[in-house]
Amino acid sequence: MKNQKNKKRLPPFKILSTTAILGYGFPESSFKRGLSKKPDLIAADAGSTDPGPYYLGSGKSFTNRTAVKRDLRLMIKAGVERKIPVIIGSAGGSGARPHLEWCLDIVREIAREENLHFRLGIARADVDKDVVLKALNQKKIKPMPFVSELTPEAIFQSENIVAQMGIEPFVKLLQKGSEVIIAGRSYDPAVFAALPIYLGYAPGLAFHLGKILECAAIAATPGSGSDCALGILEEDDFILEALSPERKFTPQSAAAHTLYEKSDPYQLPGPGGMIDLRECSFEDIGNGRVRVRGSKFIPADPYTIKIEGARLIGFRSISIAGVRDPIMITKIDSILKSVEIKVREILKDNGNNGKIYFHVYGKNGVMGELEPIKKILSPELGIVIETIGKTQEEADSLLALTRSILLHYGYEGRISTAGNLAFPFSPSDVAMGKVYEFSIYHLMEIDDPANFKTEIEEL
Amino acid sequence: MKNKKKTSILKVARVIRSKNSGPFELTLDIMFKERRYYQLFKEKKIITPAKIAHLYGISKAEVLKIVYFEPSQAIKITLRRKIPSGAPGDTDIYGAQQHAPLLYLTF
């Protein structure tokens, strides 16, 4: 196709990425500058697994509703008024049904308040447990590195299971005339790459550009996740442009971003294939702009997508306290061990088998087992006592007991006999609620990548 | 090099950072101030799975890979997370403060 002489060259396709995660905000001045460049697409990624398994498991968003509404209002208003498609992926942070509904609710509210009318495309990322189980039985599921093999038990226990969709469901919704698309869990670059790939731009360039734009201006210097960036896709390259006078893209800043949050910067696997950057080059073309060439896409057969799930494993309570006694600090490890033994002794007949964790800041609270410095160098320690029980009551009572035993524990050599802990707060104990863990983080082979549930809603 | 005194990595690195690469991996980046330092590290194989394992007190099998990335003059090291992000006992959900042992590296 590429060598066809009579083929019309594709015009530059401009993508306005507003913010690294919907709800992280962006300056209106940058957004206006972006709009003045007459973009062909306004898009943002709204999700991540980074904030941990709680959000996918609980169905809650890790972003703030007011902040998400503010970002969406600016994007949708500008997009609908100017007839520029607006695409959001991984709605509500984790992109499962409750997150998507949360985001759709905000979109409908904005449409009402601003008296905007548009065709809303919706793509759902939830995967039925039966579908996952069937794929498991057909040996179509593989774990990601360091993840254990998937079990039927893990599938049944997962609260929400989502798949990272590729571009196909977006294309389906664009073909149906969607002006705004809100999708559940999506491969981050898909919201930026779907429309241009559909229009005929090279997938390697489109996906690589999407990979950079999904973090908005983080790849500029100085980087920011709360500022807009412009990507201009051309037939054989793409250009990155900052939209605030305080930032620019440099070959180094753009290349460095390619390293961010991934294990291999040359080969970036995604739905249905891999972005191959082995022949990629970054060139400074002046005025804070960078031209990128050579990014390729290598399709994979079979087509695999990443599936994610989180399961409830209990309830958490915590108490925060400080220690300043130098005698106690030198013996902290043995004291904490003895305290746990005492707690277990008292509880041995009541069936409370909850877990106790001491996060000792000033010792190894940040790195745990990985901490190479074993000697305590700080004059004070911060201790977060954490308990996890089968119920909140179990976690609460385990914490209360552990906290009070540590407070009054008569360790050897103690001369401070009134209390071992400085509590900054009353009450000292906090019920933290449900605890989740990632139960699914696997690749699943699928036959039809467009086979995500899609809907059209006229607003 | 006649001078046997070891040099700190802080003299040659511009960025040293850590972050999750998904909930089960921790990825460490070292970006160099100048191309020659990157070349030196690459040619002399200063960063090895054994060295990383030693710095972090982990086994070599827990070092998934070490990649040299030309466009950024950077070395990327990916480790197994001892505890997946957010699972009980985790200390750093984003994995953003696990880079410190690299700062003690000398060569």
XYZ file of C-alpha atoms in Angstrom:
566
model
C 0.000 0.000 0.000
C 2.785 2.390 0.970
C 4.330 2.428 -2.485
C 1.166 3.350 -4.308
C 2.139 6.493 -6.144
C -1.375 7.770 -6.597
C -2.199 7.511 -2.902
C -3.019 10.880 -1.391
C -0.630 11.825 1.394
C -2.259 11.944 4.775
C -2.541 15.441 6.240
C -1.078 16.101 9.716
C -3.392 14.675 12.390
C -3.305 16.734 15.592
C -4.067 15.207 18.951
C -4.640 17.321 22.044
C -3.864 15.382 25.217
C -5.138 17.331 28.186
C -3.820 15.635 31.308
C -1.943 12.533 32.469
C -4.990 11.217 34.308
C -8.444 12.718 33.939
C -8.961 14.734 37.116
C -5.308 15.697 37.541
C -6.185 19.013 35.904
C -4.629 21.253 33.245
C -4.266 25.015 32.826
C -7.022 26.534 30.703
C -4.392 28.656 28.956
C -2.617 25.529 27.661
C -5.909 23.977 26.636
C -6.870 27.134 24.704
C -3.482 27.169 23.007
C -4.078 23.542 22.082
C -7.509 24.371 20.647
C -6.027 27.215 18.615
C -3.939 24.579 16.772
C -7.223 23.091 15.514
C -6.819 19.560 16.864
C -8.505 16.583 15.203
C -8.942 14.765 18.502
C -9.114 15.624 22.197
C -8.320 12.690 24.442
C -7.186 11.658 27.894
C -6.473 8.486 29.740
C -8.268 8.270 33.079
C -6.755 5.211 34.668
C -3.904 3.248 36.138
C -3.245 0.238 38.346
C -0.628 2.289 40.178
C -2.805 3.370 43.110
C -3.151 -0.297 44.012
C -5.829 -3.000 43.984
C -8.321 -1.255 46.285
C -9.926 0.830 43.557
C -10.550 -1.965 41.087
C -11.816 -4.192 43.890
C -14.060 -1.656 45.584
C -15.429 -0.061 42.432
C -14.339 3.383 43.608
C -12.413 6.009 41.682
C -9.016 7.122 42.892
C -9.668 10.511 41.331
C -11.847 13.227 42.780
C -15.322 13.764 41.280
C -15.162 17.571 41.278
C -11.752 17.490 39.590
C -12.860 14.957 36.955
C -15.977 16.997 36.241
C -13.934 20.155 35.806
C -11.585 18.475 33.282
C -14.413 16.763 31.423
C -16.515 19.930 31.230
C -13.742 21.829 29.463
C -12.969 18.948 27.114
C -16.533 18.025 26.183
C -17.720 21.602 25.792
C -14.823 22.475 23.493
C -15.081 19.212 21.569
C -18.832 19.247 20.968
C -18.911 22.952 20.054
C -16.023 22.570 17.603
C -17.009 19.103 16.306
C -13.794 17.523 17.572
C -14.146 13.952 18.895
C -13.451 13.590 22.624
C -12.225 10.176 23.808
C -11.670 9.018 27.400
C -10.312 5.593 28.345
C -10.156 3.688 31.646
C -13.015 5.798 32.993
C -13.164 6.209 36.748
C -9.575 5.029 37.180
C -9.956 1.262 37.018
C -12.492 1.103 34.208
C -14.873 -1.554 35.564
C -18.658 -1.142 35.493
C -18.999 1.002 38.665
C -16.125 3.264 37.561
C -17.579 3.677 34.085
C -21.053 4.448 35.482
C -19.503 7.006 37.830
C -17.859 8.756 34.886
C -20.951 8.506 32.628
C -22.995 10.107 35.379
C -20.609 13.075 35.333
C -20.791 13.295 31.519
C -24.621 13.333 31.544
C -24.598 15.954 34.286
C -22.301 18.192 32.217
C -24.490 17.740 29.122
C -27.546 18.832 31.146
C -25.837 21.762 32.817
C -24.245 23.069 29.619
C -27.238 22.177 27.414
C -24.959 20.146 25.150
C -26.312 17.538 22.771
C -24.122 14.853 21.305
C -23.864 11.192 20.458
C -22.168 9.407 23.348
C -20.355 6.158 22.641
C -19.826 3.795 25.559
C -17.453 0.813 25.615
C -17.502 -1.609 28.525
C -14.381 -3.470 29.630
C -15.904 -5.944 32.084
C -15.285 -9.586 31.310
C -17.735 -12.216 32.540
C -16.262 -14.774 34.902
C -17.573 -17.541 32.635
C -15.597 -16.138 29.720
C -12.396 -16.042 31.779
C -13.010 -19.526 33.131
C -13.621 -20.886 29.651
C -10.428 -19.262 28.393
C -8.550 -20.737 31.361
C -9.858 -24.203 30.573
C -8.824 -23.756 26.944
C -5.326 -22.786 28.121
C -5.718 -19.309 26.630
C -4.559 -17.463 29.740
C -0.952 -16.821 30.697
C 0.377 -15.008 33.755
C 2.415 -11.817 33.435
C 5.995 -12.147 34.779
C 6.165 -13.018 38.502
C 2.411 -13.645 38.625
C 1.143 -17.088 39.565
C -0.950 -19.242 37.250
C -4.599 -18.266 37.239
C -6.972 -20.531 39.158
C -10.777 -20.883 38.968
C -10.803 -19.825 42.626
C -9.114 -16.500 41.830
C -11.650 -15.899 39.060
C -14.628 -16.567 41.356
C -13.175 -14.436 44.162
C -12.491 -11.383 41.965
C -14.892 -8.511 42.544
C -14.364 -6.889 39.164
C -12.598 -8.318 36.149
C -11.665 -5.971 33.318
C -9.748 -6.337 30.081
C -7.606 -3.587 28.607
C -9.296 -2.967 25.280
C -7.329 -2.045 22.192
C -8.429 0.358 19.465
C -11.137 -1.883 17.974
C -14.088 -0.967 20.266
C -13.240 2.731 19.790
C -13.219 2.317 16.027
C -16.599 0.588 16.217
C -18.021 3.539 18.174
C -16.429 6.114 15.863
C -17.970 4.358 12.856
C -21.338 4.823 14.538
C -20.766 8.572 14.688
C -19.841 8.944 18.367
C -18.835 12.494 19.212
C -17.775 11.672 22.749
C -16.524 8.212 23.755
C -16.243 7.067 27.348
C -14.649 3.657 27.682
C -13.913 1.301 30.513
C -10.446 -0.125 31.069
C -8.370 0.589 27.990
C -4.806 0.195 26.852
C -3.539 3.706 27.618
C -2.484 4.662 24.058
C -5.727 3.373 22.489
C -7.707 6.578 23.111
C -5.133 8.522 21.090
C -4.327 5.910 18.446
C -7.781 4.528 17.532
C -9.025 7.371 15.326
C -5.776 7.991 13.403
C -5.208 4.262 12.810
C -8.787 4.028 11.569
C -8.008 6.913 9.171
C -4.962 5.093 7.829
C -2.003 6.416 9.825
C 0.776 3.966 10.672
C -0.074 1.990 13.828
C 3.535 2.014 15.112
C 3.685 5.810 15.064
C 0.130 6.213 16.359
C 0.644 3.831 19.276
C 4.037 5.292 20.181
C 2.585 8.790 20.085
C -0.291 7.536 22.243
C 2.154 6.006 24.674
C 3.757 9.428 25.137
C 0.540 11.473 25.102
C -1.150 9.288 27.710
C 1.028 11.069 30.246
C 0.331 14.478 28.653
C 3.186 16.877 29.439
C 5.117 14.461 31.695
C 7.362 13.719 28.719
C 8.202 17.424 28.296
C 10.763 19.276 30.379
C 10.040 20.351 33.038
C 7.544 17.511 33.062
C 3.995 17.826 34.345
C 1.089 15.424 34.514
C -1.247 18.383 34.926
C -0.615 20.150 31.632
C -1.616 19.609 28.015
C 0.553 18.371 25.157
C 0.038 18.271 21.407
C 0.992 15.377 19.163
C 1.031 15.796 15.404
C 0.920 12.549 13.515
C 2.210 12.564 9.970
C 2.686 9.841 7.425
C 6.259 8.915 8.391
C 6.775 10.552 11.765
C 5.152 12.388 14.614
C 5.905 15.683 16.322
C 5.563 16.521 19.992
C 4.776 20.054 21.028
C 4.324 21.540 24.508
C 1.420 23.938 25.022
C 2.734 26.034 27.841
C 5.606 28.505 27.435
C 7.348 27.122 30.520
C 7.868 23.670 28.940
C 9.379 22.146 25.861
C 9.983 18.716 24.444
C 13.579 17.660 23.953
C 14.825 14.436 22.341
C 16.051 13.459 25.776
C 12.793 14.211 27.602
C 10.739 12.345 25.007
C 13.094 9.362 24.946
C 13.334 9.257 28.729
C 9.589 9.000 28.974
C 9.721 5.847 26.918
C 11.449 4.246 29.914
C 8.785 5.247 32.380
C 6.795 2.522 34.152
C 7.771 -0.266 31.809
C 10.249 -3.072 31.915
C 11.658 -2.897 28.381
C 11.744 0.424 26.505
C 12.422 -1.141 23.089
C 9.509 -3.527 23.006
C 6.225 -2.417 24.450
C 3.581 -5.118 24.322
C -0.074 -4.145 24.103
C -3.365 -5.524 22.835
C -2.782 -7.424 19.625
C 0.892 -6.681 19.230
C 3.957 -4.803 20.239
C 5.368 -1.335 19.676
C 8.929 -1.843 18.498
C 11.213 1.120 19.155
C 14.516 -0.461 18.198
C 14.843 1.788 15.154
C 13.245 4.814 16.673
C 14.926 8.244 16.589
C 14.174 11.501 18.381
C 15.154 14.748 16.675
C 15.075 18.326 17.945
C 13.285 20.455 15.329
C 13.359 23.730 17.266
C 10.818 25.757 19.216
C 10.605 23.060 21.881
C 9.415 20.452 19.410
C 10.676 16.935 18.807
C 10.202 14.741 15.749
C 10.019 10.981 16.266
C 10.553 8.438 13.506
C 10.975 4.721 13.103
C 8.407 3.444 15.640
C 6.913 0.186 14.400
C 4.015 -2.006 15.353
C 4.397 -5.762 15.172
C 1.021 -7.513 15.245
C 0.791 -10.629 17.355
C -1.049 -13.796 16.574
C -3.025 -14.810 18.577
C -4.358 -11.452 19.739
C -3.926 -11.154 23.496
C -5.310 -8.623 25.947
C -4.393 -8.004 29.554
C -7.036 -8.870 32.109
C -7.059 -7.453 35.630
C -8.967 -8.458 38.733
C -8.887 -7.725 42.451
C -10.299 -9.710 45.341
C -11.287 -8.896 48.890
C -8.890 -10.377 51.426
C -10.050 -8.751 54.663
C -10.374 -5.542 56.615
C -7.644 -3.242 57.877
C -7.101 -1.125 60.982
C -4.111 1.066 61.745
C -2.633 3.054 64.592
C 0.148 5.621 64.247
C 2.665 6.203 67.023
C 6.170 7.510 67.634
C 9.070 6.272 69.735
C 11.837 8.538 71.048
C 13.369 6.422 73.824
C 16.908 5.474 72.687
C 16.915 2.290 74.775
C 13.690 1.138 73.164
C 14.932 2.072 69.687
C 18.000 -0.162 70.000
C 15.770 -3.098 70.908
C 12.876 -2.370 68.567
C 13.020 -5.610 66.572
C 12.951 -7.905 69.585
C 10.296 -5.763 71.299
C 7.939 -5.962 68.319
C 8.509 -9.708 68.043
C 7.745 -10.209 71.762
C 4.633 -8.035 71.507
C 3.256 -10.163 68.697
C 3.958 -13.351 70.691
C 2.101 -11.914 73.682
C -0.849 -10.892 71.498
C -1.063 -14.371 69.970
C -0.943 -15.957 73.418
C -3.886 -13.882 74.618
C -5.896 -14.572 71.462
C -5.017 -18.235 71.063
C -8.453 -19.469 72.103
C -10.664 -16.871 70.441
C -10.041 -17.676 66.771
C -8.644 -14.276 65.796
C -5.965 -15.217 63.271
C -5.636 -11.748 61.812
C -2.311 -10.473 60.542
C -0.128 -7.900 62.285
C 2.362 -5.682 60.442
C 4.631 -3.085 62.016
C 5.757 -0.416 59.557
C 8.761 1.081 61.333
C 9.687 4.419 59.765
C 13.235 5.451 60.618
C 14.271 1.836 60.266
C 12.848 0.151 57.162
C 9.299 1.485 56.836
C 9.850 2.444 53.191
C 11.836 -0.497 51.854
C 10.988 -3.369 54.187
C 13.115 -6.394 53.404
C 14.922 -4.568 50.590
C 16.438 -2.004 52.998
C 20.200 -2.495 52.848
C 20.999 -0.335 55.909
C 20.243 -2.370 58.983
C 21.510 0.079 61.609
C 18.968 2.611 62.883
C 20.336 6.118 62.382
C 17.310 8.148 63.429
C 16.733 9.471 66.973
C 13.042 8.677 66.640
C 10.918 6.044 64.962
C 7.443 6.267 63.526
C 5.461 3.065 63.851
C 2.315 2.275 61.922
C 0.689 -0.740 63.517
C -1.450 -2.455 60.896
C -3.822 -5.339 61.392
C -5.839 -7.251 58.811
C -8.754 -9.412 59.944
C -11.545 -11.365 58.302
C -13.960 -8.695 59.564
C -13.507 -5.062 60.595
C -14.248 -6.100 64.180
C -11.479 -8.698 64.063
C -8.991 -6.156 62.689
C -10.103 -3.555 65.252
C -9.779 -5.849 68.266
C -6.434 -7.227 67.107
C -5.171 -3.676 66.690
C -6.482 -2.528 70.087
C -4.735 -5.394 71.810
C -1.463 -5.005 69.895
C -1.423 -1.251 70.464
C -2.050 -1.526 74.218
C 0.503 -4.295 74.734
C 3.161 -2.340 72.824
C 2.283 0.812 74.784
C 2.980 -0.861 78.124
C 5.398 -3.615 77.195
C 8.106 -3.959 79.856
C 11.097 -4.677 77.664
C 14.403 -5.513 79.232
C 16.339 -2.436 80.331
C 13.322 -0.129 80.248
C 13.585 2.905 82.503
C 10.645 4.814 80.999
C 7.789 3.003 82.699
C 4.821 5.247 81.885
C 4.300 4.316 78.239
C 6.326 3.335 75.156
C 4.441 5.195 72.450
C 3.697 8.820 71.551
C 0.305 8.959 69.827
C -0.299 12.055 67.721
C -4.061 11.505 67.636
C -7.032 10.627 69.776
C -8.596 8.262 68.822
C -5.376 6.390 68.176
C -6.945 3.652 66.063
C -8.446 3.998 62.593
C -10.670 1.461 60.851
C -9.486 1.492 57.229
C -12.122 -0.787 55.753
C -11.774 -3.366 53.009
C -8.414 -4.678 51.800
C -8.005 -6.025 48.281
C -5.191 -7.656 46.359
C -4.625 -8.128 42.645
C -5.982 -11.577 41.898
C -5.742 -11.434 38.105
C -2.975 -9.848 36.055
C -2.796 -12.114 33.051
C -2.839 -12.190 29.285
C -5.861 -13.712 27.597
C -6.097 -14.793 23.978
C -9.205 -13.536 22.238
C -10.749 -14.165 18.838
C -12.408 -10.826 18.212
C -10.790 -7.701 19.670
C -13.892 -5.643 18.865
C -15.997 -7.926 21.015
C -16.420 -5.506 23.904
C -19.941 -4.372 24.773
C -20.606 -1.010 23.143
C -23.620 1.277 23.344
C -24.746 4.553 21.846
C -26.631 7.117 23.883
C -28.056 10.326 22.422
C -27.652 13.220 24.807
C 42.524 3.411 35.234
C 45.462 3.727 37.579
C 43.474 5.429 40.231
C 41.975 2.597 42.270
C 39.706 4.898 44.247
C 36.124 4.124 43.378
C 33.746 6.703 41.959
C 30.192 7.198 43.182
C 27.428 6.728 40.654
C 26.141 10.154 41.726
C 29.070 11.710 39.859
C 27.880 10.289 36.539
C 24.104 9.821 36.846
C 21.527 12.495 36.111
C 18.458 10.502 37.137
C 18.103 7.462 39.365
C 14.515 6.426 40.014
C 12.186 3.542 40.749
C 8.565 2.865 39.869
C 6.116 0.011 39.431
C 5.983 -1.564 36.018
C 2.603 -3.103 36.707
C 1.751 -4.326 40.223
C 4.233 -7.229 40.189
C 7.418 -5.576 38.959
C 9.643 -2.799 40.141
C 11.659 -0.970 37.517
C 14.787 1.100 38.168
C 16.183 3.682 35.742
C 19.678 5.131 35.685
C 20.187 7.989 33.209
C 23.678 9.303 32.694
C 24.913 12.873 32.494
C 27.077 12.156 29.494
C 27.143 9.593 26.759
C 30.668 8.428 27.702
C 29.503 7.306 31.153
C 26.663 5.339 29.607
C 29.165 3.734 27.213
C 31.532 2.971 30.080
C 28.785 1.262 32.086
C 27.652 -0.648 29.029
C 31.098 -1.774 27.910
C 32.441 -2.643 31.351
C 29.173 -4.306 32.363
C 29.213 -2.451 35.667
C 25.565 -3.259 36.312
C 25.009 -6.998 36.480
C 22.202 -9.088 37.952
C 24.691 -10.194 40.640
C 25.490 -6.596 41.601
C 21.836 -5.594 41.749
C 21.002 -8.720 43.742
C 23.783 -7.807 46.168
C 22.652 -4.163 46.542
C 19.062 -5.167 47.231
C 19.734 -8.334 49.179
C 17.726 -10.435 46.716
C 18.476 -13.447 44.535
C 19.683 -13.079 40.946
C 16.506 -14.800 39.759
C 14.538 -11.830 41.072
C 16.314 -9.528 38.602
C 14.087 -9.906 35.534
C 16.206 -7.968 33.067
C 18.740 -5.243 32.485
C 18.222 -3.194 29.318
C 20.505 -0.537 27.812
C 18.444 2.203 26.148
C 20.485 4.284 23.701
C 18.075 7.186 23.065
C 18.112 8.116 26.760
C 21.619 6.926 27.605
C 19.939 4.931 30.280
C 20.036 1.566 31.965
C 16.782 -0.007 33.040
C 16.696 -2.764 35.624
C 13.504 -4.645 36.385
C 13.024 -6.605 39.603
C 10.364 -8.861 40.987
C 8.345 -7.085 43.632
C 8.749 -8.977 46.916
C 5.148 -8.125 47.662
C 2.779 -7.100 44.838
C 1.559 -3.506 44.957
C -1.030 -3.065 47.701
C -0.894 -6.666 48.946
C -0.546 -7.103 52.744
C 2.912 -6.111 53.921
C 3.642 -3.810 50.969
C 5.470 -0.632 51.935
C 5.390 1.389 48.712
C 2.272 1.102 46.540
C 3.732 3.080 43.610
C 7.243 1.722 44.098
C 8.583 5.257 43.828
C 11.056 5.118 46.751
C 12.927 1.886 46.080
C 15.859 3.414 44.238
C 18.045 4.360 47.214
C 20.331 1.284 47.219
C 21.478 2.277 43.713
C 22.798 5.559 45.090
C 25.466 3.628 47.019
C 26.826 2.061 43.852
C 30.491 2.736 43.164
C 32.677 1.721 40.235
